[in-house]
Amino acid sequence: AQSVTQLDSQVPVFEEAPVELRCNYSSSVSVYLFWYVQYPNQGLQLLLKYLSGSTLVKGINGFEAEFNKSQTSFHLRKPSVHISDTAEYFCAVSEVSSASKIIFGSGTRLSIRP
Amino acid sequence: DTAVSQTPKYLVTQMGNDKSIKCEQNLGHDTMYWYKQDSKKFLKIMFSYNNKELIINETVPNRFSPKSPDKAHLNLHINSLELGDSAVYFCASSQGGVGPEETQYFGPGTRLLVL
């Protein structure tokens, strides 16, 4: 069975600084990988996803993530964050053969300081 | 013009009661889901329906029963509510088949508090 680990429960950064949110996964088969964002008191919104092809995936709001199969990682990055990026970020994985079942990580709280 | 809507937004109730949460999507999607997010923000799938047919049924208590009157609606009924049921419940939908590559669109959540 697959699993997702987000090592950092909270990441504080200053506005306009770069940020990286770490995500590692475990699976014995090929996977799809996702990053979702949850703004306060809202539902989740897809930031980006890796299905196949280029390992560097670009998403909305200037975020990107790189799939590294050898390190089983899918870290999320943004070169310059804004106050509006304050939110909870969830990494998720799904086995390619699975029927719609996505496993979510425990989330990373990104807080932006002015 | 909300894509995935849930009612109610907040639900406070006593232990032992029966309650329902409604979900509707106006995206024309074929697949709908229910997720539970606990107090530690951990999000876990409960059910998935595709064209009114149950696809995923995780190990949730029998007290939870999803009902899909049509493919635009997936309601969640909970019998004999317990303290541990307190959580935020999210509905989601995705277009087309049951492939996990389909983007899921989430509702705003229903915050359930059992006293």
PDB file of C-alpha atoms in Angstrom, chain B:
ATOM      1  CA  ASP B   1     -22.452  29.721  -8.679  1.00  0.00           C
ATOM      2  CA  THR B   2     -20.604  27.191  -6.519  1.00  0.00           C
ATOM      3  CA  ALA B   3     -19.278  24.107  -8.318  1.00  0.00           C
ATOM      4  CA  VAL B   4     -19.465  21.725  -5.346  1.00  0.00           C
ATOM      5  CA  SER B   5     -21.747  22.791  -2.527  1.00  0.00           C
ATOM      6  CA  GLN B   6     -22.413  21.247   0.863  1.00  0.00           C
ATOM      7  CA  THR B   7     -25.138  21.833   3.436  1.00  0.00           C
ATOM      8  CA  PRO B   8     -25.028  22.556   6.221  1.00  0.00           C
ATOM      9  CA  LYS B   9     -21.754  24.389   6.664  1.00  0.00           C
ATOM     10  CA  TYR B  10     -21.790  23.830  10.426  1.00  0.00           C
ATOM     11  CA  LEU B  11     -23.539  21.082  12.368  1.00  0.00           C
ATOM     12  CA  VAL B  12     -23.595  20.846  16.144  1.00  0.00           C
ATOM     13  CA  THR B  13     -25.497  17.918  17.617  1.00  0.00           C
ATOM     14  CA  GLN B  14     -25.749  15.566  20.577  1.00  0.00           C
ATOM     15  CA  MET B  15     -24.343  12.057  20.810  1.00  0.00           C
ATOM     16  CA  GLY B  16     -26.767   9.422  19.614  1.00  0.00           C
ATOM     17  CA  ASN B  17     -28.534  11.650  17.114  1.00  0.00           C
ATOM     18  CA  ASP B  18     -28.898  10.905  13.395  1.00  0.00           C
ATOM     19  CA  LYS B  19     -27.859  13.581  10.915  1.00  0.00           C
ATOM     20  CA  SER B  20     -27.371  14.053   7.187  1.00  0.00           C
ATOM     21  CA  ILE B  21     -24.995  16.157   5.150  1.00  0.00           C
ATOM     22  CA  LYS B  22     -25.916  17.017   1.580  1.00  0.00           C
ATOM     23  CA  CYS B  23     -23.614  17.496  -1.366  1.00  0.00           C
ATOM     24  CA  GLU B  24     -24.390  18.732  -4.847  1.00  0.00           C
ATOM     25  CA  GLN B  25     -22.162  19.376  -7.833  1.00  0.00           C
ATOM     26  CA  ASN B  26     -23.148  21.331 -10.936  1.00  0.00           C
ATOM     27  CA  LEU B  27     -20.080  20.391 -12.966  1.00  0.00           C
ATOM     28  CA  GLY B  28     -21.662  17.458 -14.756  1.00  0.00           C
ATOM     29  CA  HIS B  29     -19.132  15.114 -13.157  1.00  0.00           C
ATOM     30  CA  ASP B  30     -19.686  11.369 -12.977  1.00  0.00           C
ATOM     31  CA  THR B  31     -17.767  10.616  -9.780  1.00  0.00           C
ATOM     32  CA  MET B  32     -18.308  11.953  -6.266  1.00  0.00           C
ATOM     33  CA  TYR B  33     -16.493  11.382  -2.989  1.00  0.00           C
ATOM     34  CA  TRP B  34     -16.727  11.881   0.740  1.00  0.00           C
ATOM     35  CA  TYR B  35     -13.638  12.624   2.807  1.00  0.00           C
ATOM     36  CA  LYS B  36     -13.175  13.045   6.551  1.00  0.00           C
ATOM     37  CA  GLN B  37     -10.605  15.519   7.915  1.00  0.00           C
ATOM     38  CA  ASP B  38      -9.820  15.075  11.588  1.00  0.00           C
ATOM     39  CA  SER B  39      -8.613  17.629  14.112  1.00  0.00           C
ATOM     40  CA  LYS B  40      -5.009  17.057  13.039  1.00  0.00           C
ATOM     41  CA  LYS B  41      -5.910  17.950   9.449  1.00  0.00           C
ATOM     42  CA  PHE B  42      -5.467  14.352   8.330  1.00  0.00           C
ATOM     43  CA  LEU B  43      -7.683  13.771   5.289  1.00  0.00           C
ATOM     44  CA  LYS B  44      -8.992  10.322   4.474  1.00  0.00           C
ATOM     45  CA  ILE B  45     -11.376   9.070   1.816  1.00  0.00           C
ATOM     46  CA  MET B  46     -14.579   7.426   3.002  1.00  0.00           C
ATOM     47  CA  PHE B  47     -16.633   6.693  -0.109  1.00  0.00           C
ATOM     48  CA  SER B  48     -16.618   7.156  -3.848  1.00  0.00           C
ATOM     49  CA  TYR B  49     -19.549   6.878  -6.231  1.00  0.00           C
ATOM     50  CA  ASN B  50     -19.457   6.744 -10.017  1.00  0.00           C
ATOM     51  CA  ASN B  51     -22.782   7.318 -11.771  1.00  0.00           C
ATOM     52  CA  LYS B  52     -24.647   6.428  -8.581  1.00  0.00           C
ATOM     53  CA  GLU B  53     -22.660   3.209  -8.144  1.00  0.00           C
ATOM     54  CA  LEU B  54     -20.450   2.652  -5.090  1.00  0.00           C
ATOM     55  CA  ILE B  55     -16.806   2.338  -6.154  1.00  0.00           C
ATOM     56  CA  ILE B  56     -14.798   2.886  -2.981  1.00  0.00           C
ATOM     57  CA  ASN B  57     -15.974   2.014   0.488  1.00  0.00           C
ATOM     58  CA  GLU B  58     -13.246   2.416   3.040  1.00  0.00           C
ATOM     59  CA  THR B  59     -13.427   0.843   6.454  1.00  0.00           C
ATOM     60  CA  VAL B  60     -15.884   3.257   7.970  1.00  0.00           C
ATOM     61  CA  PRO B  61     -18.497   2.221  10.555  1.00  0.00           C
ATOM     62  CA  ASN B  62     -21.858   1.019   9.279  1.00  0.00           C
ATOM     63  CA  ARG B  63     -23.375   4.054  10.945  1.00  0.00           C
ATOM     64  CA  PHE B  64     -22.198   6.019   7.904  1.00  0.00           C
ATOM     65  CA  SER B  65     -24.334   5.471   4.819  1.00  0.00           C
ATOM     66  CA  PRO B  66     -23.901   7.392   1.579  1.00  0.00           C
ATOM     67  CA  LYS B  67     -26.866   7.893  -0.702  1.00  0.00           C
ATOM     68  CA  SER B  68     -26.741   9.015  -4.314  1.00  0.00           C
ATOM     69  CA  PRO B  69     -30.209   9.861  -5.696  1.00  0.00           C
ATOM     70  CA  ASP B  70     -28.621  11.008  -8.962  1.00  0.00           C
ATOM     71  CA  LYS B  71     -25.111  11.591 -10.208  1.00  0.00           C
ATOM     72  CA  ALA B  72     -25.177  15.251  -9.155  1.00  0.00           C
ATOM     73  CA  HIS B  73     -25.863  14.449  -5.502  1.00  0.00           C
ATOM     74  CA  LEU B  74     -24.093  12.384  -2.875  1.00  0.00           C
ATOM     75  CA  ASN B  75     -25.505  12.695   0.614  1.00  0.00           C
ATOM     76  CA  LEU B  76     -23.984  11.302   3.787  1.00  0.00           C
ATOM     77  CA  HIS B  77     -26.216   9.991   6.542  1.00  0.00           C
ATOM     78  CA  ILE B  78     -24.774   9.265   9.961  1.00  0.00           C
ATOM     79  CA  ASN B  79     -26.650   7.236  12.570  1.00  0.00           C
ATOM     80  CA  SER B  80     -26.049   7.230  16.319  1.00  0.00           C
ATOM     81  CA  LEU B  81     -23.439   9.968  16.256  1.00  0.00           C
ATOM     82  CA  GLU B  82     -20.382   9.537  18.493  1.00  0.00           C
ATOM     83  CA  LEU B  83     -17.862  12.024  19.860  1.00  0.00           C
ATOM     84  CA  GLY B  84     -15.212  10.653  17.490  1.00  0.00           C
ATOM     85  CA  ASP B  85     -17.328  11.622  14.503  1.00  0.00           C
ATOM     86  CA  SER B  86     -16.492  15.268  15.129  1.00  0.00           C
ATOM     87  CA  ALA B  87     -14.521  16.382  12.089  1.00  0.00           C
ATOM     88  CA  VAL B  88     -14.761  18.320   8.871  1.00  0.00           C
ATOM     89  CA  TYR B  89     -16.410  16.348   6.090  1.00  0.00           C
ATOM     90  CA  PHE B  90     -15.564  17.232   2.514  1.00  0.00           C
ATOM     91  CA  CYS B  91     -17.450  16.284  -0.589  1.00  0.00           C
ATOM     92  CA  ALA B  92     -15.596  16.217  -3.915  1.00  0.00           C
ATOM     93  CA  SER B  93     -16.294  15.360  -7.532  1.00  0.00           C
ATOM     94  CA  SER B  94     -14.330  14.479 -10.641  1.00  0.00           C
ATOM     95  CA  GLN B  95     -15.210  14.113 -14.279  1.00  0.00           C
ATOM     96  CA  GLY B  96     -15.336  10.913 -16.230  1.00  0.00           C
ATOM     97  CA  GLY B  97     -14.219   7.522 -15.057  1.00  0.00           C
ATOM     98  CA  VAL B  98     -12.725   6.291 -11.855  1.00  0.00           C
ATOM     99  CA  GLY B  99      -9.102   6.978 -12.698  1.00  0.00           C
ATOM    100  CA  PRO B 100      -7.195   8.763  -9.924  1.00  0.00           C
ATOM    101  CA  GLU B 101      -5.644  11.057 -12.529  1.00  0.00           C
ATOM    102  CA  GLU B 102      -8.935  12.919 -12.739  1.00  0.00           C
ATOM    103  CA  THR B 103      -8.771  16.235 -10.892  1.00  0.00           C
ATOM    104  CA  GLN B 104     -11.025  16.286  -7.853  1.00  0.00           C
ATOM    105  CA  TYR B 105     -12.968  19.438  -7.005  1.00  0.00           C
ATOM    106  CA  PHE B 106     -13.747  19.900  -3.339  1.00  0.00           C
ATOM    107  CA  GLY B 107     -16.659  21.491  -1.577  1.00  0.00           C
ATOM    108  CA  PRO B 108     -16.166  23.991   1.288  1.00  0.00           C
ATOM    109  CA  GLY B 109     -16.636  21.349   3.976  1.00  0.00           C
ATOM    110  CA  THR B 110     -19.139  20.666   6.738  1.00  0.00           C
ATOM    111  CA  ARG B 111     -17.866  21.140  10.266  1.00  0.00           C
ATOM    112  CA  LEU B 112     -19.523  18.542  12.493  1.00  0.00           C
ATOM    113  CA  LEU B 113     -19.273  18.822  16.253  1.00  0.00           C
ATOM    114  CA  VAL B 114     -20.765  16.074  18.398  1.00  0.00           C
ATOM    115  CA  LEU B 115     -21.331  16.992  22.039  1.00  0.00           C
TER     116      LEU B 115
END
